[in-house]
Short mmCIF file of C-alpha atoms in Angstrom, two decimals:
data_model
loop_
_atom_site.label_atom_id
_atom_site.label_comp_id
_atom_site.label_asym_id
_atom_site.label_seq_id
_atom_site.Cartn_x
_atom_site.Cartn_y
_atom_site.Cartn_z
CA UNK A 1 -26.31 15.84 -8.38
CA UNK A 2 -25.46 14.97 -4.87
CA UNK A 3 -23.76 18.03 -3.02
CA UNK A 4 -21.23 17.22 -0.43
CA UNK A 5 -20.95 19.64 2.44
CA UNK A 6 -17.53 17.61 3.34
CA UNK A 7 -15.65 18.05 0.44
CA UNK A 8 -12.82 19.42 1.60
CA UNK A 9 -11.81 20.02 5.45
CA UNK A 10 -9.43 21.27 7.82
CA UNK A 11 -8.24 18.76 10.89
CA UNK A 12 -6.32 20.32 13.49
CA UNK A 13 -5.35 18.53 16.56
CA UNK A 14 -4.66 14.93 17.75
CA UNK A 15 -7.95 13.35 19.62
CA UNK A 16 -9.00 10.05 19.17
CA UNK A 17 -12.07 8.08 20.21
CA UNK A 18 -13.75 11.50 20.14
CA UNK A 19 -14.59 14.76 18.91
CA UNK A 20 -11.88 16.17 16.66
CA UNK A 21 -11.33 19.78 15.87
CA UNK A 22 -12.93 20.62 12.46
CA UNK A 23 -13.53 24.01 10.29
CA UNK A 24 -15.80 22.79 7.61
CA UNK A 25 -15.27 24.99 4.49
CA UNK A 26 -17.44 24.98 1.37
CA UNK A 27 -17.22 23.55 -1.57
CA UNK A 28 -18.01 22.65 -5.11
CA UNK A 29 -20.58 19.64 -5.75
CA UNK A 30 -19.61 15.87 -6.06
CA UNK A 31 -20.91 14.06 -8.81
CA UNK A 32 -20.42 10.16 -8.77
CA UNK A 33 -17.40 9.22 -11.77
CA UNK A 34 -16.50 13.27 -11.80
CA UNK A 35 -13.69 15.19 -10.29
CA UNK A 36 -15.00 18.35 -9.01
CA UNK A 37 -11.89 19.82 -6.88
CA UNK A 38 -13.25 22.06 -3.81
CA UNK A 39 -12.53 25.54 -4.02
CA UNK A 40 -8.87 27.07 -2.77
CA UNK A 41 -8.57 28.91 0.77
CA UNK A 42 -6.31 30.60 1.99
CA UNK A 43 -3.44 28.75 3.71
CA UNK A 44 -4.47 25.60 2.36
CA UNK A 45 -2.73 24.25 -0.63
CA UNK A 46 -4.74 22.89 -3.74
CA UNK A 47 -5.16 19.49 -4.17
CA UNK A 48 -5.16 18.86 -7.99
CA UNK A 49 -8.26 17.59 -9.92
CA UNK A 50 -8.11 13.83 -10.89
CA UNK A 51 -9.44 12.25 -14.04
CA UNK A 52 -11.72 9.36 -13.82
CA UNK A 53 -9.91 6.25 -16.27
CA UNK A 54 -11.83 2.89 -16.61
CA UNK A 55 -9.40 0.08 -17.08
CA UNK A 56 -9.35 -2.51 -20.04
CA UNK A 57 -9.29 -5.73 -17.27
CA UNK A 58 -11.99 -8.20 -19.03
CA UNK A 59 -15.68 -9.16 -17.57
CA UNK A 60 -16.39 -11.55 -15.30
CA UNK A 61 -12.84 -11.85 -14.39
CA UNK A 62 -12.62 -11.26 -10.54
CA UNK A 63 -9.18 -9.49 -9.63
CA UNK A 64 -8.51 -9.13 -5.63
CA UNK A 65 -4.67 -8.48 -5.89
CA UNK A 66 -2.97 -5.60 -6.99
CA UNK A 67 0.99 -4.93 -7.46
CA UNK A 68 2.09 -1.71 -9.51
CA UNK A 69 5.65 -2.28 -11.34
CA UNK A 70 7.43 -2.47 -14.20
CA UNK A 71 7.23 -5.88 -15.97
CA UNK A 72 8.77 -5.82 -19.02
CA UNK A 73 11.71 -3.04 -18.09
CA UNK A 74 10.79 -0.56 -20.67
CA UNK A 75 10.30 2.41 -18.97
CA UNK A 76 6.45 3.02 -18.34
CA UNK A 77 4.04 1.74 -15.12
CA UNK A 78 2.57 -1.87 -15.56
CA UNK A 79 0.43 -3.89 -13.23
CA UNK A 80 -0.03 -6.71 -11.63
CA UNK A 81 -3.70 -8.33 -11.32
CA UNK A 82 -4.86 -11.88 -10.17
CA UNK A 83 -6.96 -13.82 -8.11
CA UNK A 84 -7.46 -17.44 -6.70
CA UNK A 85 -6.24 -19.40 -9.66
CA UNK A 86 -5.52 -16.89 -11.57
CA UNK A 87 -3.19 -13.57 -12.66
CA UNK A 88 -2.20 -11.92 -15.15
CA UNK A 89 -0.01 -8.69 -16.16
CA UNK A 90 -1.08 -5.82 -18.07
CA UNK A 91 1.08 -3.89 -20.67
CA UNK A 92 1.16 -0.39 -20.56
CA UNK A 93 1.06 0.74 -24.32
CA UNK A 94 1.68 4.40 -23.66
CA UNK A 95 -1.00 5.26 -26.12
CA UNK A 96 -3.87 4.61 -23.44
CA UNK A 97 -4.42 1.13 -24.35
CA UNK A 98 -3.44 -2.17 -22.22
CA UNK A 99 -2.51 -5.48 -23.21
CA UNK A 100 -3.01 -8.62 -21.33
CA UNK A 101 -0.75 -11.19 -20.49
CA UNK A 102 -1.17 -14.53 -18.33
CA UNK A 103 1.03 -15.25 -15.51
CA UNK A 104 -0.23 -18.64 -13.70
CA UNK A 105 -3.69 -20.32 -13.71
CA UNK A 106 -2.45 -22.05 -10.51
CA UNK A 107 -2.89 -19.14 -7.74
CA UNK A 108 -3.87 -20.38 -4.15
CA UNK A 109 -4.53 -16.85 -2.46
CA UNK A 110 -6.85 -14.26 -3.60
CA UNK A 111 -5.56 -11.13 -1.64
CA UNK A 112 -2.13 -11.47 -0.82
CA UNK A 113 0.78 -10.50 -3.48
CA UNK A 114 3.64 -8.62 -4.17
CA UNK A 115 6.38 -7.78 -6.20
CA UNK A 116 9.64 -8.06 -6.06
CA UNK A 117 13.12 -9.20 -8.12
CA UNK A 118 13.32 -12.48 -6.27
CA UNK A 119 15.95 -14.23 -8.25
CA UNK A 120 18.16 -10.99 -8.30
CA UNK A 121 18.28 -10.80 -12.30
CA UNK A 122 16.88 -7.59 -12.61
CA UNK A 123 13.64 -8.19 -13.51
CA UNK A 124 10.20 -8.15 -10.89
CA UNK A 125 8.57 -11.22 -10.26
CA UNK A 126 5.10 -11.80 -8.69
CA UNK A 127 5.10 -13.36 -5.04
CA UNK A 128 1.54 -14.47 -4.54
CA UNK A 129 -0.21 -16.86 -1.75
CA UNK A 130 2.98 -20.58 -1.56
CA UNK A 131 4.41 -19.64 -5.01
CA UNK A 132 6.89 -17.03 -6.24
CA UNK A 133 6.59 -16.48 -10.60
CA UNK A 134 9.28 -16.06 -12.26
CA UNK A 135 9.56 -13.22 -15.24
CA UNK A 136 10.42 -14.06 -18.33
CA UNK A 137 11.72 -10.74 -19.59
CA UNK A 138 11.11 -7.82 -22.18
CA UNK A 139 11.77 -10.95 -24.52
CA UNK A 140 8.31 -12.70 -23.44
CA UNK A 141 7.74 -16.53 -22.51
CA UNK A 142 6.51 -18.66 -20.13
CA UNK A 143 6.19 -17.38 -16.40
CA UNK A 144 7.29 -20.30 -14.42
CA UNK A 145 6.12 -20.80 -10.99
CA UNK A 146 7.48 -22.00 -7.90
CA UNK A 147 7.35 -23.12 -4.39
CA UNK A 148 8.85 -21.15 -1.49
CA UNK A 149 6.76 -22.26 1.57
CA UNK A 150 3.27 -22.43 2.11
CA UNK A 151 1.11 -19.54 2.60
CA UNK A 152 -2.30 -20.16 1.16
CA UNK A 153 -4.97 -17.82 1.51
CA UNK A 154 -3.14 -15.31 3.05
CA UNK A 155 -4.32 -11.53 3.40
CA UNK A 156 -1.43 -9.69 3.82
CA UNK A 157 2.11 -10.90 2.03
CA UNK A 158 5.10 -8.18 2.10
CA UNK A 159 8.53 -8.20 0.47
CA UNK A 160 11.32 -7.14 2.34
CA UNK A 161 14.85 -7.55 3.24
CA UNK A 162 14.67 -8.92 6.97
CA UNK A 163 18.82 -10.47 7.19
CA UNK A 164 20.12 -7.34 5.61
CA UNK A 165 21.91 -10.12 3.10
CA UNK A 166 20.25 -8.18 -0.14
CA UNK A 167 17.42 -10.33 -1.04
CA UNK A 168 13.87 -9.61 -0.78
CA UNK A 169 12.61 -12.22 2.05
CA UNK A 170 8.58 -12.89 2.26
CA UNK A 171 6.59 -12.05 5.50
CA UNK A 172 3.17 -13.23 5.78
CA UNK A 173 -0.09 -13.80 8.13
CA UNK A 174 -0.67 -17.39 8.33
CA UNK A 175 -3.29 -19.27 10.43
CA UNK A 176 -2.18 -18.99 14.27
CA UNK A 177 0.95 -17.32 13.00
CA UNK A 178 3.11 -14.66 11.92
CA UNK A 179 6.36 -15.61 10.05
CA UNK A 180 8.91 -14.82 7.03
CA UNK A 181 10.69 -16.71 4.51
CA UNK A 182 14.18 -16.39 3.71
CA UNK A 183 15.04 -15.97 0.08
CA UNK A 184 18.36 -18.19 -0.39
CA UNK A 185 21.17 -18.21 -2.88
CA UNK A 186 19.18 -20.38 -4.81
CA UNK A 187 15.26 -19.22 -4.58
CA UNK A 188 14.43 -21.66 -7.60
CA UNK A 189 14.83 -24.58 -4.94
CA UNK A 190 12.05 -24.76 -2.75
CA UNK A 191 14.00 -26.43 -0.09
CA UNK A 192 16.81 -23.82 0.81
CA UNK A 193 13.69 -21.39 1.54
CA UNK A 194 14.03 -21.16 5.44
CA UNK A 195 10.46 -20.54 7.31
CA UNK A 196 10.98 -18.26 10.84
CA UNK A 197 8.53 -17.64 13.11
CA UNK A 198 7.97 -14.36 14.55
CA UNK A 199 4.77 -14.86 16.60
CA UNK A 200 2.89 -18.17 17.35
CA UNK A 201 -0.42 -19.71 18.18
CA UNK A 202 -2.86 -17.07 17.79
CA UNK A 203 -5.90 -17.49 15.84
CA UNK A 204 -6.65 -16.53 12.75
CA UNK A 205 -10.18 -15.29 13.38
CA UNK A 206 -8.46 -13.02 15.58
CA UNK A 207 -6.01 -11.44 13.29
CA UNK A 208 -6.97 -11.68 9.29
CA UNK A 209 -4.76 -8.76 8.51
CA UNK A 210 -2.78 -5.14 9.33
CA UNK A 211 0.73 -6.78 9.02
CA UNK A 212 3.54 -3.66 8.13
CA UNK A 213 7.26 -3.75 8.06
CA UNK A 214 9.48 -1.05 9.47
CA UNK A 215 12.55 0.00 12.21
CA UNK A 216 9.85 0.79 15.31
CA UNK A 217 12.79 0.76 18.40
CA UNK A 218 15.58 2.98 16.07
CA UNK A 219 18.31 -0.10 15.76
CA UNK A 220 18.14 -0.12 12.05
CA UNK A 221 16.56 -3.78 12.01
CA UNK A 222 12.95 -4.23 10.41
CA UNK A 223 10.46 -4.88 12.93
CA UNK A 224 6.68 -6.28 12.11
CA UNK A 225 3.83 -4.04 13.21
CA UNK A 226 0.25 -5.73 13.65
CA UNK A 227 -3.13 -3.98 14.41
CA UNK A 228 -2.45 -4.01 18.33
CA UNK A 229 1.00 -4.61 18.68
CA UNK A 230 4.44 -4.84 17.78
CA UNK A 231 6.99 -7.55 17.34
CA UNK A 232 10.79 -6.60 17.91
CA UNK A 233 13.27 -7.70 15.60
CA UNK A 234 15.91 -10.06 17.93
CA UNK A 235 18.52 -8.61 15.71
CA UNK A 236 19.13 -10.97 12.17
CA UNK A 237 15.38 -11.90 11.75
CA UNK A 238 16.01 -15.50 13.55
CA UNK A 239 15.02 -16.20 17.01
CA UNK A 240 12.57 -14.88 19.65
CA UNK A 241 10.90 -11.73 18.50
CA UNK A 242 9.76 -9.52 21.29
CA UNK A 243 5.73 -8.64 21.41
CA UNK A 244 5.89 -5.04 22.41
CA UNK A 245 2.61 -3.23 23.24
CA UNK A 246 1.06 -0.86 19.84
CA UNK A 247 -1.87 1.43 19.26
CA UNK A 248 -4.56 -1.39 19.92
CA UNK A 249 -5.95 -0.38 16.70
CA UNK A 250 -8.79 -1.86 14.99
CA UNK A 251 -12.41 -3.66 15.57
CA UNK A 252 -13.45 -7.15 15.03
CA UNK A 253 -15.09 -8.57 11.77
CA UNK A 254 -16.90 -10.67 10.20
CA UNK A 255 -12.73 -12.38 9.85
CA UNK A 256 -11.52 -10.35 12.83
CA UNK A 257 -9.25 -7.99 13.41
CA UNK A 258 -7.90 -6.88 9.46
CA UNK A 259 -6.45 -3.62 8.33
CA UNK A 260 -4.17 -2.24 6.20
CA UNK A 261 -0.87 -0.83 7.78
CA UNK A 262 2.45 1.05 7.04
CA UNK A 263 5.47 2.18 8.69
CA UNK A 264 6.79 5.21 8.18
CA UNK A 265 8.12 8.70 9.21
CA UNK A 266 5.04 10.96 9.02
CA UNK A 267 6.34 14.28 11.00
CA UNK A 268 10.44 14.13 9.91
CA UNK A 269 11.50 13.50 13.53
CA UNK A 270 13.44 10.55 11.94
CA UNK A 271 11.46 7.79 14.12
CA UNK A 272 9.25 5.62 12.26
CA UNK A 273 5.57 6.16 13.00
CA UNK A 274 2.68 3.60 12.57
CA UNK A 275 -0.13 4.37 9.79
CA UNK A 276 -3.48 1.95 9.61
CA UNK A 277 -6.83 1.94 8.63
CA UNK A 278 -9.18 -0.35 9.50
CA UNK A 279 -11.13 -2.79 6.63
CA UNK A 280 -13.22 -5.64 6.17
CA UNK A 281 -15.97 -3.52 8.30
CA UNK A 282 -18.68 -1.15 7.74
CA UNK A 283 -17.23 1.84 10.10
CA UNK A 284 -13.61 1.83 9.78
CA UNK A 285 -11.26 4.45 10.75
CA UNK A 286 -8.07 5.73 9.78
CA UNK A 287 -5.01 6.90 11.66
CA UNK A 288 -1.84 7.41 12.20
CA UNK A 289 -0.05 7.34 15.33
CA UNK A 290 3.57 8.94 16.39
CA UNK A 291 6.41 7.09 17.72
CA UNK A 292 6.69 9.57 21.04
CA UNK A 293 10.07 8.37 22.04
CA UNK A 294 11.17 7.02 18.56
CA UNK A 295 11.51 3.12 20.63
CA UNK A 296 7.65 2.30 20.11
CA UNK A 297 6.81 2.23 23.77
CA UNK A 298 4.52 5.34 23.49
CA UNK A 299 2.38 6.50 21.14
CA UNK A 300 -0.04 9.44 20.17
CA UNK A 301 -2.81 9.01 18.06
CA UNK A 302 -4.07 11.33 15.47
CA UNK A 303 -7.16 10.23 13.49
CA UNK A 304 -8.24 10.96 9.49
CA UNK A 305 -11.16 9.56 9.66
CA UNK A 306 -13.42 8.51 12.59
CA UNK A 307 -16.03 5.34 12.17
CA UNK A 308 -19.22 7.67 11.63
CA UNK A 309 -19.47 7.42 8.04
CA UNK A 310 -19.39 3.81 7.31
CA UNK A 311 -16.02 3.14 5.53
CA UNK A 312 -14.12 -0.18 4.69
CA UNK A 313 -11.02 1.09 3.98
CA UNK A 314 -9.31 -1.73 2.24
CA UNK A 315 -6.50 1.15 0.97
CA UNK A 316 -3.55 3.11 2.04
CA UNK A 317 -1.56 4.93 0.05
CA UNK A 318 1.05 7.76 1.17
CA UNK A 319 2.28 10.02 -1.81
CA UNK A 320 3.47 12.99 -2.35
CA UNK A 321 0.49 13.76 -4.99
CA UNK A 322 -0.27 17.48 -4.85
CA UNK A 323 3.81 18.22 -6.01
CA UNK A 324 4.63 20.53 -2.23
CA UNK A 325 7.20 17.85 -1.59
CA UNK A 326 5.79 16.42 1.90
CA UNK A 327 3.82 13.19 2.63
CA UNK A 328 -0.09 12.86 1.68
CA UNK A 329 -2.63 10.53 2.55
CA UNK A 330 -4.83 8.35 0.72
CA UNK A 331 -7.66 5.27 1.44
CA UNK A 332 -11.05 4.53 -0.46
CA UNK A 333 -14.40 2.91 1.14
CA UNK A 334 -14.54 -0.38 -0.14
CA UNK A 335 -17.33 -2.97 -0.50
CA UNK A 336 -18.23 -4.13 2.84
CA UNK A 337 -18.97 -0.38 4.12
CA UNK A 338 -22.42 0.65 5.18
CA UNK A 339 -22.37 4.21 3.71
CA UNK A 340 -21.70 5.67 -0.05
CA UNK A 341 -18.14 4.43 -0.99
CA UNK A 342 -15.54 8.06 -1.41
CA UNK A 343 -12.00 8.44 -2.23
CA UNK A 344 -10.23 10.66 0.37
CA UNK A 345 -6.49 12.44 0.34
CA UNK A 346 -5.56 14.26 3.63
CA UNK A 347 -2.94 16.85 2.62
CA UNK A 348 -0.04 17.41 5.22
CA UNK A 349 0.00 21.10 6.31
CA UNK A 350 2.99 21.44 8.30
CA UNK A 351 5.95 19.65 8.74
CA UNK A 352 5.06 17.54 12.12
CA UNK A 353 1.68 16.57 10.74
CA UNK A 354 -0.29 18.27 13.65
CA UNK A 355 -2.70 19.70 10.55
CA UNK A 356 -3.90 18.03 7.61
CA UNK A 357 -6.66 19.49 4.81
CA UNK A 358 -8.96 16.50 4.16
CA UNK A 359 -10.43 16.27 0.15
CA UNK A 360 -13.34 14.31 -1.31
CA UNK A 361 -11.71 13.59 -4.45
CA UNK A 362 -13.89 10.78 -5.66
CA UNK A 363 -17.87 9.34 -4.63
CA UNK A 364 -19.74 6.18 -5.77
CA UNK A 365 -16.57 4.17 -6.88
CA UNK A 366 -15.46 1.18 -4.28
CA UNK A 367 -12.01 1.14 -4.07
CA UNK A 368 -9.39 -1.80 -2.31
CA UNK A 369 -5.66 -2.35 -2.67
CA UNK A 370 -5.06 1.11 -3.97
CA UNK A 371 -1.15 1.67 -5.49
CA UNK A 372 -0.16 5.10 -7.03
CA UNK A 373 2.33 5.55 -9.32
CA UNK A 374 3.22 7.44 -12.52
CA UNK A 375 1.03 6.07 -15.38
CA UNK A 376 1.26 8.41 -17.75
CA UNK A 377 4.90 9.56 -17.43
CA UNK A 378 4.57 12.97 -16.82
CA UNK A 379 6.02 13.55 -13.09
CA UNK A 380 2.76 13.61 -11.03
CA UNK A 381 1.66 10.70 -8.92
CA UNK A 382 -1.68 8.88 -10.22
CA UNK A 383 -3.78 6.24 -8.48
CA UNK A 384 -4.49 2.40 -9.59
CA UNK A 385 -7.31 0.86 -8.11
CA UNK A 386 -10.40 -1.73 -8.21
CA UNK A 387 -13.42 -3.25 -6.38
CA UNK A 388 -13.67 -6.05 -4.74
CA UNK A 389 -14.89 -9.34 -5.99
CA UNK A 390 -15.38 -8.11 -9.97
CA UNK A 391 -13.08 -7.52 -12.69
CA UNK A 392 -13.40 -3.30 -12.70
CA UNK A 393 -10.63 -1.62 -12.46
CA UNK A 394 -9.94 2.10 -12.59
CA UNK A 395 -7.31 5.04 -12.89
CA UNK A 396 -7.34 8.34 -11.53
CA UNK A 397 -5.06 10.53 -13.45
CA UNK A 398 -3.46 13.00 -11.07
CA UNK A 399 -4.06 16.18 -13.66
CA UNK A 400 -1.26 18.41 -11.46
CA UNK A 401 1.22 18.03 -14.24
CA UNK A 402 -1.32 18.37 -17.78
CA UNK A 403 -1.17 15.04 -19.33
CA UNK A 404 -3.26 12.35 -21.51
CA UNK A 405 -2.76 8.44 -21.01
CA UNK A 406 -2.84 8.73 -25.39
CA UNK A 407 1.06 9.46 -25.22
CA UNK A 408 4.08 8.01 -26.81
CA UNK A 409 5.85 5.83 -24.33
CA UNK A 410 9.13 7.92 -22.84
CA UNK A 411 12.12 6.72 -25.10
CA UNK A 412 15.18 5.60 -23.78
CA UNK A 413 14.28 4.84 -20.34
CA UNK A 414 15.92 1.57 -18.68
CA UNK A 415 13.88 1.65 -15.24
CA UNK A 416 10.75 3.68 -14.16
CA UNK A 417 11.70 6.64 -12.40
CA UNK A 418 8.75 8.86 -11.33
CA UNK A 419 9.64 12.28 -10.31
CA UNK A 420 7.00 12.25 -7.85
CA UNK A 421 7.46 10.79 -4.27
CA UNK A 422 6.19 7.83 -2.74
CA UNK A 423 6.67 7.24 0.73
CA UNK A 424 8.25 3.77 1.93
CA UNK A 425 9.88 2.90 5.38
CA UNK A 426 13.81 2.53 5.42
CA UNK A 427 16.37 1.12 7.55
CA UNK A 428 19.86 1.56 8.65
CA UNK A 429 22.26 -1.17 7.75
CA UNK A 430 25.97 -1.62 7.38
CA UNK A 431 25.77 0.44 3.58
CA UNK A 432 23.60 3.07 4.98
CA UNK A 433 20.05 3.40 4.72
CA UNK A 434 18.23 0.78 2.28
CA UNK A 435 14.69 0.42 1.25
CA UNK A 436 12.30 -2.46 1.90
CA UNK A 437 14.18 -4.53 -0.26
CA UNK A 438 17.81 -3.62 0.54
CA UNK A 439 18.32 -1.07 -2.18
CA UNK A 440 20.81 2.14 -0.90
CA UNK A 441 18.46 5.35 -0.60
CA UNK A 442 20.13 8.60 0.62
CA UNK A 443 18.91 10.90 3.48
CA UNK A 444 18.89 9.69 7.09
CA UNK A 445 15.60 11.28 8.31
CA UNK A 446 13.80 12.47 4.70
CA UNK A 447 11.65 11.07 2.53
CA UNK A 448 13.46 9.83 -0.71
CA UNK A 449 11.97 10.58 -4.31
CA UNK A 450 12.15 6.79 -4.92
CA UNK A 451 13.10 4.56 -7.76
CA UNK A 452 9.37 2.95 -8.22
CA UNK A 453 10.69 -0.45 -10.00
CA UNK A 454 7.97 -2.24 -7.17
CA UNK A 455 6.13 -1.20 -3.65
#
């Protein structure tokens, strides 16, 4: 047994590049593939124990995306898996057992993916590397695939509404470049698809990844966030974007500067703030840093996580998973990190996120391109992830709400609604405030218990 004398600690403060304020406080042992949870203290709030699930994904079979959703519009959590050449989907049974089903052998990207109801006929398709894939429906079929642009080999590829005309567009991180993809009236045609350019002729060793999506300067538009800057919306997505100076986050690489990134209100002011943790090296950090005067001019760091341990955090995750109704924190060590590979959650203490309880909720298990969702249906926020370069896959089971994954599926449901939280950024827009993807959320300035159809 290893014990851990970091299992679960208090951060106060905002320093960065330094010391920061710490009250270690003891706890239980870590055992690699068991969750011990640390003990309680007073004025901390528990995090709840997680179960350790191996996933059914087949040997030998490498799987570097990841895209929690849906599929087949019965009710219960799915996933999304693939790799370069290939992806598949994977059937949540509801008794604990997963079926598999191909998507495309043709795949020309082995990180970047998402998902998203492209077509607008209700069901989630799979955007992955120059190709969108089409789903068939509850009623099965072929997955067709096609063409929107090209985008191969891309790291980081995000869905999101950037003309405010209802459709999920596509913004990637090409070579030299920074652009999105307009999803027309017609997405099937590969010509209507409109490429804009948000940032040009910058290398790609420079940038490999750390793209995020979110209103940065408060005018309800969706702005694109990278490592070390920002790039202001010009107003409809088309025309000159506006480089505007960020965090100056992240260390080079062996592919440069990568990351993984999210925009979001951490401390309820109702500016968006910037979240990132650095990956793809052996001492990353993670972050977050508020919006000071809620235009992205000025920003405060407050760091997680500083580079002594030897991370890759190729996750980040923010979910409400211990059930007190305000924003937690999530990223896993990866592969290319230089010490033992852990899974962390910092726990918001108080409502401006000045103090956050950090837990050790996993050791020995490499984690990248973490999603959370509800996987066993019963209100509590669990976590889907994998290694890097192999086919293993994994669940932890958040055990807040008692629960097995050997349960009938929910009946009657038309769309997965968790009743657990998962944080996304919003915007304002002409119908009020709308998610990622243009869907009408309620709440100018809170967090919204979200309809999890895809993120």
């Amino acid at each position: 047994m290893r014990r851990n004398p970091r299992a679960s600690k208090y951060i106060s403060g905002d320093s960065f590049g330094g010391e920061t304020r710490a009250v270690y406080i003891p706890s239980m042992r870590i055992i690699p593939f068991v969750f011990v949870l640390s003990l309680p203290v007073a004025g901390l709030a528990a995090m709840p124990a997680f179960h350790f699930q191996p996933m059914p994904v087949e040997p030998g079979d490498p799987r570097e995306t990841l895209s929690a959703v849906d599929v087949d519009g019965d009710g219960d959590l799915d996933f999304y898996s693939g790799m370069y050449g290939k992806a598949h989907w994977f059937e949540n049974q509801g008794d604990g057992a997963w079926r598999r089903h191909a998507i495309s052998d043709s795949s020309d990207t082995d990180v970047g993916a998402a998902a998203a109801d492209i077509d607008g006929d209700g069901r989630i398709d799979r955007v992955a590397g120059s190709f969108w894939y089409r789903n068939p429906g509850a009623g099965g079929g072929a997955w067709t695939t096609h063409r929107y642009g090209e985008a191969r080999y891309v790291h980081d590829l995000l869905v999101a509404d950037m003309d405010a005309d209802g459709r999920p567009d596509v913004v990637t991180l090409l070579p030299r470049e920074i652009v999105w993809f307009k999803n027309p009236s017609n997405p099937l045609d590969t010509a209507q698809w409109e490429k804009n350019i948000i940032v040009y002729g910058e290398e790609y060793a420079t940038h490999h990844g750390g793209i995020a999506v979110g209103d940065l300067d408060g005018d309800g538009d969706p702005d694109v966030s990278r490592l070390d800057c920002w790039f202001e919306n010009p107003g409809s997505g088309a025309g000159t974007w506006t480089r505007r100076p960020g965090p100056d986050f992240g260390r080079d690489g062996p592919w440069g500067l990568t990351g993984k990134a999210l925009i979001l209100d951490m401390d309820g002011d109702g500016a968006n703030d910037l979240l990132q943790a650095e990956c793809d090296i052996g001492n990353g950090r993670v972050a977050w840093f508020r919006n000071l005067d809620g235009k992205g001019l000025t920003w405060r760091p407050h760091l997680f996580k500083d580079s002594t341990e030897g991370h890759d955090f190729h996750s980040l995750v923010v979910a409400d998973f211990d059930g007190d109704g305000d924003p937690d924190v999530l990223s896993i060590g990866g592969s290319n990190g230089s010490g033992a590979p852990k899974v962390f959650i910092w726990e918001r203490l108080d409502p401006k996120g000045e103090q956050w309880n950090e837990h050790l909720i996993l050791e020995g298990v490499k984690g990248h391109e973490a999603v959370a969702g509800d996987y066993d249906g019963d209100g509590d926020v669990d976590i889907l992830s994998k290694s890097w370069g192999d086919s293993f896959h994994y669940l932890l089971v958040n055990q807040r709400i008692p629960s097995s994954l050997a349960r009938a599926k929910p009946p009657g449901r038309a769309a997965y609604q968790p009743a657990a939280s998962i944080w996304r950024p919003r915007f304002r827009s002409g119908r009020g405030w709308v998610d990622p993807l243009g869907r009408i959320e309620p709440g100018a300035g809170e967090s919204v218990n979200a309809i999890l159809r895809s993120f």
